[in-house]
Amino acid sequence: MRKLIIDTDTGSDDAVALMMALKSTNLKVEAITTVCGNVPIELATKNALMTIEVANGQKPPLYVGAAKPLMRDLVTAVNVHGADGMGDCQLIHPTLLPESKHAVDAILELIENNSGEIEIVTIGPVTNIALALLKAPETMKKVKHIYTMGTSGFGPGNTTPVAEFNVYVDAEAYSIMLNSGIPTTIIGFDVCLGEAAWNKEDMDVLLASGKEEAVFAVQCNRSLLAYNLERSNEYIVDLPDAVAMGVVLWDEIVVEDKLCYCYVCTIEAAAYGQVIINDGSKLAISDGFAGHMPNATVCKTIDNPLFKKRLLELLIS
Ligand code: RIB
Ligand code: CA
């Protein structure tokens, strides 16, 4: 059976991704670890605990991680997900408590005890993963695979013109992770847009189901909906972390992906958090990758109708 560690900065799209994994019966969520990002670590932790309770699925231990990026002050996304990260509608009143062990230590212990089996899913900034790599690089070589929601993929940034939020919060950490040598699959922001987003019909189906987790999934994304309506007058909820979890759970939704060399910009202020993705097609340079070894498989196209069908079925089943 597959063994997952999910590292999350639990905003509202993270909550949907967490419920997808927790409601899956063909894998074990060994642990959920929290990191600062969408919201400060305390809220990310409360939101994740509440999501575990509501999911009506697996009840894994939760460990609290980094309260600050490696080198920079925290930048949150409360303007998108709400002050509490979950739609500001009084949904968050967890009764579960986190474990006392630090997330980084829990990650390393699980990897040592399950050598070659642990798949890490990052759906927030990767500060915890970078800290684990810095603390015990030999242990981290025993990670089976990393799936990461991050980078703008082959499109523009969502936080700056060139940077996606999870990388922008801690680009140094993302660079450390991408240079770790661990087999990595990137789900960029570009494949999470368009038909991958929930529309009004999707959300009406979820609300009409009356299932606690389905209703929670719509309600906690209320701020994200309001943000999209205000920004582009679109009645949609884009769920990057849910798309990333969809790739983890249902690899058949990946229509096209490419082995690439990905470089994280950490020096130039204007480019901070940009991930330059070289798919080897620029033949002006003889070997395509400019002498670099590819370090990630990057998703290029997702079967959106299949993704949404599977997601709705999982939440209302
Ligand atoms: O850019 C999208 C990512 O940033 C998602 O993980 C979202 O939850 C935020 O963390
Ligand atoms: Ca997230």
mmCIF file of C-alpha atoms and ligand atoms in Angstrom:
data_model
loop_
_atom_site.group_PDB
_atom_site.id
_atom_site.type_symbol
_atom_site.label_atom_id
_atom_site.label_comp_id
_atom_site.label_asym_id
_atom_site.label_seq_id
_atom_site.Cartn_x
_atom_site.Cartn_y
_atom_site.Cartn_z
ATOM 1 C CA MET A 1 0.000 0.000 0.000
ATOM 2 C CA ARG A 2 1.300 3.480 -0.847
ATOM 3 C CA LYS A 3 2.545 5.569 2.114
ATOM 4 C CA LEU A 4 2.162 9.354 1.949
ATOM 5 C CA ILE A 5 3.378 12.303 3.998
ATOM 6 C CA ILE A 6 1.436 15.463 3.107
ATOM 7 C CA ASP A 7 3.078 18.808 3.879
ATOM 8 C CA THR A 8 0.554 21.640 3.859
ATOM 9 C CA ASP A 9 0.082 25.344 4.558
ATOM 10 C CA THR A 10 -3.639 24.626 4.926
ATOM 11 C CA GLY A 11 -5.536 27.172 3.070
ATOM 12 C CA SER A 12 -8.870 26.260 1.572
ATOM 13 C CA ASP A 13 -7.602 24.465 -1.527
ATOM 14 C CA ASP A 14 -5.222 22.474 0.667
ATOM 15 C CA ALA A 15 -8.253 21.325 2.659
ATOM 16 C CA VAL A 16 -9.790 19.771 -0.461
ATOM 17 C CA ALA A 17 -6.497 18.039 -1.283
ATOM 18 C CA LEU A 18 -6.196 16.704 2.259
ATOM 19 C CA MET A 19 -9.736 15.305 2.181
ATOM 20 C CA MET A 20 -9.004 13.587 -1.145
ATOM 21 C CA ALA A 21 -6.128 11.683 0.408
ATOM 22 C CA LEU A 22 -7.863 11.022 3.722
ATOM 23 C CA LYS A 23 -10.909 9.558 1.957
ATOM 24 C CA SER A 24 -8.791 7.319 -0.275
ATOM 25 C CA THR A 25 -8.717 3.659 0.768
ATOM 26 C CA ASN A 26 -5.827 2.434 -1.415
ATOM 27 C CA LEU A 27 -3.109 4.378 0.398
ATOM 28 C CA LYS A 28 -2.058 5.286 3.920
ATOM 29 C CA VAL A 29 -1.511 8.884 4.983
ATOM 30 C CA GLU A 30 1.331 8.273 7.437
ATOM 31 C CA ALA A 31 1.391 11.902 8.587
ATOM 32 C CA ILE A 32 0.268 15.411 7.826
ATOM 33 C CA THR A 33 2.850 18.119 8.506
ATOM 34 C CA THR A 34 2.092 21.823 8.573
ATOM 35 C CA VAL A 35 4.149 24.762 7.339
ATOM 36 C CA CYS A 36 3.626 28.531 7.265
ATOM 37 C CA GLY A 37 2.380 29.905 3.953
ATOM 38 C CA ASN A 38 -1.213 30.749 3.108
ATOM 39 C CA VAL A 39 -1.606 31.554 6.794
ATOM 40 C CA PRO A 40 0.705 31.586 9.828
ATOM 41 C CA ILE A 41 1.636 28.136 11.181
ATOM 42 C CA GLU A 42 -0.868 28.216 14.036
ATOM 43 C CA LEU A 43 -3.817 28.661 11.649
ATOM 44 C CA ALA A 44 -2.412 26.184 9.107
ATOM 45 C CA THR A 45 -2.302 23.655 11.939
ATOM 46 C CA LYS A 46 -5.831 24.357 13.224
ATOM 47 C CA ASN A 47 -7.193 24.239 9.665
ATOM 48 C CA ALA A 48 -5.504 20.911 8.959
ATOM 49 C CA LEU A 49 -6.785 19.397 12.223
ATOM 50 C CA MET A 50 -10.320 20.553 11.410
ATOM 51 C CA THR A 51 -10.043 19.092 7.919
ATOM 52 C CA ILE A 52 -8.995 15.711 9.340
ATOM 53 C CA GLU A 53 -12.095 15.755 11.541
ATOM 54 C CA VAL A 54 -14.500 16.745 8.774
ATOM 55 C CA ALA A 55 -13.062 14.409 6.123
ATOM 56 C CA ASN A 56 -14.639 11.335 7.740
ATOM 57 C CA GLY A 57 -11.639 9.344 6.572
ATOM 58 C CA GLN A 58 -8.188 8.385 7.850
ATOM 59 C CA LYS A 59 -7.056 10.072 11.073
ATOM 60 C CA PRO A 60 -3.258 10.406 10.695
ATOM 61 C CA PRO A 61 -1.007 12.123 13.244
ATOM 62 C CA LEU A 62 -0.305 15.796 12.570
ATOM 63 C CA TYR A 63 3.044 17.455 13.250
ATOM 64 C CA VAL A 64 3.723 21.170 13.329
ATOM 65 C CA GLY A 65 6.591 22.487 11.203
ATOM 66 C CA ALA A 66 8.292 25.713 10.213
ATOM 67 C CA ALA A 67 6.805 28.988 11.415
ATOM 68 C CA LYS A 68 9.048 31.018 9.080
ATOM 69 C CA PRO A 69 10.702 30.578 5.678
ATOM 70 C CA LEU A 70 14.435 29.765 5.646
ATOM 71 C CA MET A 71 15.700 33.251 4.852
ATOM 72 C CA ARG A 72 12.765 35.635 4.480
ATOM 73 C CA ASP A 73 9.827 37.013 6.390
ATOM 74 C CA LEU A 74 6.570 35.165 5.849
ATOM 75 C CA VAL A 75 4.282 36.360 3.062
ATOM 76 C CA THR A 76 0.744 34.982 3.468
ATOM 77 C CA ALA A 77 -2.240 34.712 1.100
ATOM 78 C CA VAL A 78 -4.963 35.753 3.545
ATOM 79 C CA ASN A 79 -6.255 38.170 0.906
ATOM 80 C CA VAL A 80 -7.164 35.115 -1.186
ATOM 81 C CA HIS A 81 -8.203 32.452 1.331
ATOM 82 C CA GLY A 82 -9.546 34.699 4.107
ATOM 83 C CA ALA A 83 -8.011 35.795 7.420
ATOM 84 C CA ASP A 84 -8.383 32.256 8.806
ATOM 85 C CA GLY A 85 -7.381 30.703 5.472
ATOM 86 C CA MET A 86 -10.710 28.876 5.299
ATOM 87 C CA GLY A 87 -13.283 31.360 4.097
ATOM 88 C CA ASP A 88 -13.780 33.248 7.387
ATOM 89 C CA CYS A 89 -17.091 31.504 8.096
ATOM 90 C CA GLN A 90 -16.515 30.059 11.563
ATOM 91 C CA LEU A 91 -15.770 26.555 10.272
ATOM 92 C CA ILE A 92 -12.618 26.031 12.280
ATOM 93 C CA HIS A 93 -13.071 24.617 15.777
ATOM 94 C CA PRO A 94 -10.884 21.508 15.908
ATOM 95 C CA THR A 95 -10.973 19.078 18.855
ATOM 96 C CA LEU A 96 -7.928 17.116 17.649
ATOM 97 C CA LEU A 97 -4.440 18.136 18.784
ATOM 98 C CA PRO A 98 -1.063 18.016 17.010
ATOM 99 C CA GLU A 99 1.728 15.672 18.118
ATOM 100 C CA SER A 100 4.551 17.178 20.165
ATOM 101 C CA LYS A 101 7.348 16.067 17.814
ATOM 102 C CA HIS A 102 8.509 18.651 15.242
ATOM 103 C CA ALA A 103 7.407 17.996 11.658
ATOM 104 C CA VAL A 104 10.974 17.733 10.373
ATOM 105 C CA ASP A 105 11.852 15.066 12.940
ATOM 106 C CA ALA A 106 8.636 13.185 12.191
ATOM 107 C CA ILE A 107 9.334 13.254 8.460
ATOM 108 C CA LEU A 108 12.864 11.902 8.958
ATOM 109 C CA GLU A 109 11.716 9.189 11.372
ATOM 110 C CA LEU A 110 9.002 7.975 8.988
ATOM 111 C CA ILE A 111 11.466 7.866 6.083
ATOM 112 C CA GLU A 112 14.005 5.888 8.114
ATOM 113 C CA ASN A 113 11.311 3.415 9.212
ATOM 114 C CA ASN A 114 9.887 3.071 5.685
ATOM 115 C CA SER A 115 12.977 3.230 3.504
ATOM 116 C CA GLY A 116 12.153 3.556 -0.180
ATOM 117 C CA GLU A 117 8.372 3.669 0.442
ATOM 118 C CA ILE A 118 7.480 7.219 1.482
ATOM 119 C CA GLU A 119 5.950 9.549 -1.108
ATOM 120 C CA ILE A 120 5.984 13.172 0.012
ATOM 121 C CA VAL A 121 3.235 15.483 -1.285
ATOM 122 C CA THR A 122 3.977 19.197 -0.834
ATOM 123 C CA ILE A 123 1.032 21.554 -1.219
ATOM 124 C CA GLY A 124 2.587 24.624 0.370
ATOM 125 C CA PRO A 125 6.028 26.216 0.692
ATOM 126 C CA VAL A 126 8.672 23.480 1.109
ATOM 127 C CA THR A 127 10.518 24.858 4.130
ATOM 128 C CA ASN A 128 10.040 21.617 6.118
ATOM 129 C CA ILE A 129 11.399 19.511 3.260
ATOM 130 C CA ALA A 130 14.445 21.757 2.892
ATOM 131 C CA LEU A 131 15.099 21.598 6.646
ATOM 132 C CA ALA A 132 14.869 17.790 6.522
ATOM 133 C CA LEU A 133 17.348 17.735 3.620
ATOM 134 C CA LEU A 134 19.741 20.026 5.478
ATOM 135 C CA LYS A 135 19.452 18.013 8.709
ATOM 136 C CA ALA A 136 19.718 14.480 7.291
ATOM 137 C CA PRO A 137 20.548 14.339 3.578
ATOM 138 C CA GLU A 138 21.366 10.615 3.713
ATOM 139 C CA THR A 139 17.936 9.835 5.183
ATOM 140 C CA MET A 140 16.187 11.914 2.536
ATOM 141 C CA LYS A 141 17.843 9.798 -0.183
ATOM 142 C CA LYS A 142 15.442 7.046 0.960
ATOM 143 C CA VAL A 143 12.378 9.038 -0.169
ATOM 144 C CA LYS A 144 10.558 7.250 -2.972
ATOM 145 C CA HIS A 145 9.073 10.305 -4.725
ATOM 146 C CA ILE A 146 8.092 13.926 -4.182
ATOM 147 C CA TYR A 147 4.933 15.329 -5.749
ATOM 148 C CA THR A 148 4.903 19.103 -5.419
ATOM 149 C CA MET A 149 2.283 21.724 -6.189
ATOM 150 C CA GLY A 150 4.565 24.589 -7.080
ATOM 151 C CA THR A 151 5.996 26.839 -9.796
ATOM 152 C CA SER A 152 3.972 28.562 -12.464
ATOM 153 C CA GLY A 153 4.662 25.609 -14.760
ATOM 154 C CA PHE A 154 4.748 26.765 -18.377
ATOM 155 C CA GLY A 155 2.610 29.832 -17.631
ATOM 156 C CA PRO A 156 2.873 33.169 -15.771
ATOM 157 C CA GLY A 157 3.181 33.535 -12.016
ATOM 158 C CA ASN A 158 0.257 34.099 -9.672
ATOM 159 C CA THR A 159 2.148 36.029 -6.997
ATOM 160 C CA THR A 160 4.503 38.046 -9.191
ATOM 161 C CA PRO A 161 4.548 38.034 -13.001
ATOM 162 C CA VAL A 162 7.022 35.142 -12.829
ATOM 163 C CA ALA A 163 6.609 33.486 -9.424
ATOM 164 C CA GLU A 164 4.020 31.075 -8.024
ATOM 165 C CA PHE A 165 3.100 31.451 -4.332
ATOM 166 C CA ASN A 166 4.535 28.232 -2.841
ATOM 167 C CA VAL A 167 7.929 28.983 -4.363
ATOM 168 C CA TYR A 168 7.723 32.736 -3.729
ATOM 169 C CA VAL A 169 7.271 32.212 0.023
ATOM 170 C CA ASP A 170 10.526 30.255 0.252
ATOM 171 C CA ALA A 171 12.466 30.015 -3.018
ATOM 172 C CA GLU A 172 15.661 28.943 -1.245
ATOM 173 C CA ALA A 173 13.808 25.930 0.145
ATOM 174 C CA TYR A 174 12.397 25.043 -3.272
ATOM 175 C CA SER A 175 15.890 25.227 -4.774
ATOM 176 C CA ILE A 176 17.253 22.890 -2.092
ATOM 177 C CA MET A 177 14.423 20.424 -2.763
ATOM 178 C CA LEU A 178 14.813 20.494 -6.553
ATOM 179 C CA ASN A 179 18.551 19.892 -6.237
ATOM 180 C CA SER A 180 18.150 16.977 -3.813
ATOM 181 C CA GLY A 181 18.153 14.253 -6.482
ATOM 182 C CA ILE A 182 14.861 12.837 -5.156
ATOM 183 C CA PRO A 183 12.551 11.791 -8.047
ATOM 184 C CA THR A 184 10.134 14.722 -8.307
ATOM 185 C CA THR A 185 6.907 15.503 -10.133
ATOM 186 C CA ILE A 186 5.866 19.163 -10.399
ATOM 187 C CA ILE A 187 2.245 20.231 -10.786
ATOM 188 C CA GLY A 188 2.473 23.888 -11.776
ATOM 189 C CA PHE A 189 -0.173 26.560 -11.387
ATOM 190 C CA ASP A 190 -0.778 26.592 -15.147
ATOM 191 C CA VAL A 191 -2.472 23.149 -15.171
ATOM 192 C CA CYS A 192 -4.756 24.131 -12.283
ATOM 193 C CA LEU A 193 -6.683 26.802 -14.176
ATOM 194 C CA GLY A 194 -9.482 26.804 -16.736
ATOM 195 C CA GLU A 195 -11.634 23.680 -16.761
ATOM 196 C CA ALA A 196 -9.765 22.240 -13.769
ATOM 197 C CA ALA A 197 -11.472 24.809 -11.522
ATOM 198 C CA TRP A 198 -14.848 24.223 -9.870
ATOM 199 C CA ASN A 199 -17.667 26.194 -11.497
ATOM 200 C CA LYS A 200 -21.071 27.025 -9.991
ATOM 201 C CA GLU A 201 -22.593 23.744 -11.205
ATOM 202 C CA ASP A 202 -19.837 21.725 -9.542
ATOM 203 C CA MET A 203 -20.325 23.553 -6.257
ATOM 204 C CA ASP A 204 -24.113 23.217 -6.418
ATOM 205 C CA VAL A 205 -23.702 19.431 -6.805
ATOM 206 C CA LEU A 206 -21.460 19.338 -3.751
ATOM 207 C CA LEU A 207 -23.806 21.487 -1.658
ATOM 208 C CA ALA A 208 -26.880 19.472 -2.741
ATOM 209 C CA SER A 209 -25.206 16.227 -1.641
ATOM 210 C CA GLY A 210 -25.574 17.271 1.982
ATOM 211 C CA LYS A 211 -22.363 15.381 2.768
ATOM 212 C CA GLU A 212 -20.442 17.163 5.544
ATOM 213 C CA GLU A 213 -17.111 17.031 3.743
ATOM 214 C CA ALA A 214 -18.579 18.152 0.408
ATOM 215 C CA VAL A 215 -20.346 21.136 1.984
ATOM 216 C CA PHE A 216 -17.197 21.991 3.972
ATOM 217 C CA ALA A 217 -15.128 21.899 0.758
ATOM 218 C CA VAL A 218 -17.361 24.540 -0.828
ATOM 219 C CA GLN A 219 -17.815 26.712 2.252
ATOM 220 C CA CYS A 220 -14.112 26.923 3.149
ATOM 221 C CA ASN A 221 -13.381 28.165 -0.393
ATOM 222 C CA ARG A 222 -15.838 31.054 -0.050
ATOM 223 C CA SER A 223 -13.079 33.671 0.085
ATOM 224 C CA LEU A 224 -11.351 32.186 -2.964
ATOM 225 C CA LEU A 225 -14.641 32.426 -4.879
ATOM 226 C CA ALA A 226 -15.105 36.055 -3.781
ATOM 227 C CA TYR A 227 -11.514 36.818 -4.815
ATOM 228 C CA ASN A 228 -12.105 35.396 -8.317
ATOM 229 C CA LEU A 229 -15.437 37.177 -8.707
ATOM 230 C CA GLU A 230 -13.845 40.491 -7.737
ATOM 231 C CA ARG A 231 -10.681 39.977 -9.788
ATOM 232 C CA SER A 232 -12.178 38.624 -13.020
ATOM 233 C CA ASN A 233 -15.936 38.319 -12.441
ATOM 234 C CA GLU A 234 -15.616 34.546 -12.789
ATOM 235 C CA TYR A 235 -17.730 32.249 -10.604
ATOM 236 C CA ILE A 236 -14.929 29.745 -10.180
ATOM 237 C CA VAL A 237 -12.767 28.176 -7.472
ATOM 238 C CA ASP A 238 -9.355 27.087 -8.718
ATOM 239 C CA LEU A 239 -7.897 24.340 -6.521
ATOM 240 C CA PRO A 240 -4.175 23.922 -7.286
ATOM 241 C CA ASP A 241 -3.545 21.592 -4.361
ATOM 242 C CA ALA A 242 -6.492 19.390 -5.293
ATOM 243 C CA VAL A 243 -5.164 19.090 -8.853
ATOM 244 C CA ALA A 244 -1.771 18.131 -7.456
ATOM 245 C CA MET A 245 -3.400 15.499 -5.222
ATOM 246 C CA GLY A 246 -5.365 14.303 -8.241
ATOM 247 C CA VAL A 247 -2.079 13.605 -10.026
ATOM 248 C CA VAL A 248 -0.875 11.696 -6.963
ATOM 249 C CA LEU A 249 -4.031 9.583 -6.636
ATOM 250 C CA TRP A 250 -4.991 9.137 -10.315
ATOM 251 C CA ASP A 251 -1.943 9.290 -12.594
ATOM 252 C CA GLU A 252 -4.229 8.574 -15.552
ATOM 253 C CA ILE A 253 -5.389 12.206 -15.426
ATOM 254 C CA VAL A 254 -1.947 13.274 -16.663
ATOM 255 C CA VAL A 255 -2.239 13.631 -20.445
ATOM 256 C CA GLU A 256 1.260 15.007 -20.990
ATOM 257 C CA ASP A 257 4.329 15.626 -18.876
ATOM 258 C CA LYS A 258 7.965 16.413 -19.650
ATOM 259 C CA LEU A 259 11.301 15.647 -18.036
ATOM 260 C CA CYS A 260 12.834 19.078 -17.426
ATOM 261 C CA TYR A 261 15.703 20.926 -15.834
ATOM 262 C CA CYS A 262 14.199 23.415 -13.381
ATOM 263 C CA TYR A 263 16.163 26.334 -11.966
ATOM 264 C CA VAL A 264 14.889 28.399 -9.025
ATOM 265 C CA CYS A 265 15.730 32.115 -9.037
ATOM 266 C CA THR A 266 16.705 33.315 -5.552
ATOM 267 C CA ILE A 267 19.072 36.247 -6.189
ATOM 268 C CA GLU A 268 17.467 38.894 -8.393
ATOM 269 C CA ALA A 269 14.625 40.558 -6.461
ATOM 270 C CA ALA A 270 12.359 40.947 -9.493
ATOM 271 C CA ALA A 271 12.759 37.278 -10.385
ATOM 272 C CA TYR A 272 12.672 35.881 -6.830
ATOM 273 C CA GLY A 273 10.666 32.658 -6.830
ATOM 274 C CA GLN A 274 10.671 32.245 -10.607
ATOM 275 C CA VAL A 275 11.355 28.651 -11.677
ATOM 276 C CA ILE A 276 12.839 28.496 -15.138
ATOM 277 C CA ILE A 277 11.657 25.214 -16.636
ATOM 278 C CA ASN A 278 13.819 23.929 -19.470
ATOM 279 C CA ASP A 279 12.073 21.087 -21.290
ATOM 280 C CA GLY A 280 15.079 20.523 -23.532
ATOM 281 C CA SER A 281 13.315 21.767 -26.624
ATOM 282 C CA LYS A 282 15.464 24.871 -27.020
ATOM 283 C CA LEU A 283 17.866 23.314 -29.477
ATOM 284 C CA ALA A 284 19.890 26.503 -29.863
ATOM 285 C CA ILE A 285 21.986 24.922 -27.117
ATOM 286 C CA SER A 286 23.322 21.636 -28.389
ATOM 287 C CA ASP A 287 22.146 19.255 -25.696
ATOM 288 C CA GLY A 288 18.928 21.108 -24.918
ATOM 289 C CA PHE A 289 19.402 21.197 -21.143
ATOM 290 C CA ALA A 290 22.446 23.473 -21.373
ATOM 291 C CA GLY A 291 24.595 20.804 -19.782
ATOM 292 C CA HIS A 292 22.321 20.319 -16.773
ATOM 293 C CA MET A 293 20.725 17.047 -15.707
ATOM 294 C CA PRO A 294 16.915 17.107 -15.722
ATOM 295 C CA ASN A 295 15.630 17.261 -12.114
ATOM 296 C CA ALA A 296 11.848 17.029 -12.339
ATOM 297 C CA THR A 297 8.967 15.718 -14.405
ATOM 298 C CA VAL A 298 6.626 18.641 -15.058
ATOM 299 C CA CYS A 299 2.934 18.144 -15.869
ATOM 300 C CA LYS A 300 1.897 19.893 -19.082
ATOM 301 C CA THR A 301 -1.706 18.765 -19.654
ATOM 302 C CA ILE A 302 -4.357 17.341 -17.324
ATOM 303 C CA ASP A 303 -7.602 15.539 -18.277
ATOM 304 C CA ASN A 304 -9.773 18.101 -16.496
ATOM 305 C CA PRO A 305 -13.168 16.402 -16.957
ATOM 306 C CA LEU A 306 -11.769 13.134 -15.564
ATOM 307 C CA PHE A 307 -10.131 14.963 -12.656
ATOM 308 C CA LYS A 308 -13.340 16.766 -11.703
ATOM 309 C CA LYS A 309 -15.443 13.611 -12.107
ATOM 310 C CA ARG A 310 -13.154 11.657 -9.767
ATOM 311 C CA LEU A 311 -13.004 14.520 -7.248
ATOM 312 C CA LEU A 312 -16.756 15.041 -7.021
ATOM 313 C CA GLU A 313 -17.341 11.275 -6.756
ATOM 314 C CA LEU A 314 -14.840 11.062 -3.896
ATOM 315 C CA LEU A 315 -16.395 13.928 -1.945
ATOM 316 C CA ILE A 316 -20.049 12.898 -2.298
ATOM 317 C CA SER A 317 -19.610 9.120 -2.128
HETATM 318 O O1 RIB B 1 -0.052 28.985 -5.864
HETATM 319 C C1 RIB B 1 -1.011 28.103 -5.320
HETATM 320 C C2 RIB B 1 -0.516 27.518 -4.042
HETATM 321 O O2 RIB B 1 -0.317 28.551 -3.092
HETATM 322 C C3 RIB B 1 -1.523 26.560 -3.382
HETATM 323 O O3 RIB B 1 -0.822 25.594 -2.669
HETATM 324 C C4 RIB B 1 -2.274 27.442 -2.446
HETATM 325 O O4 RIB B 1 -2.819 26.737 -1.323
HETATM 326 C C5 RIB B 1 -1.174 28.347 -1.978
HETATM 327 O O5 RIB B 1 -0.453 27.667 -0.956
HETATM 328 CA CA CA B 2 -1.349 25.255 -0.296
#
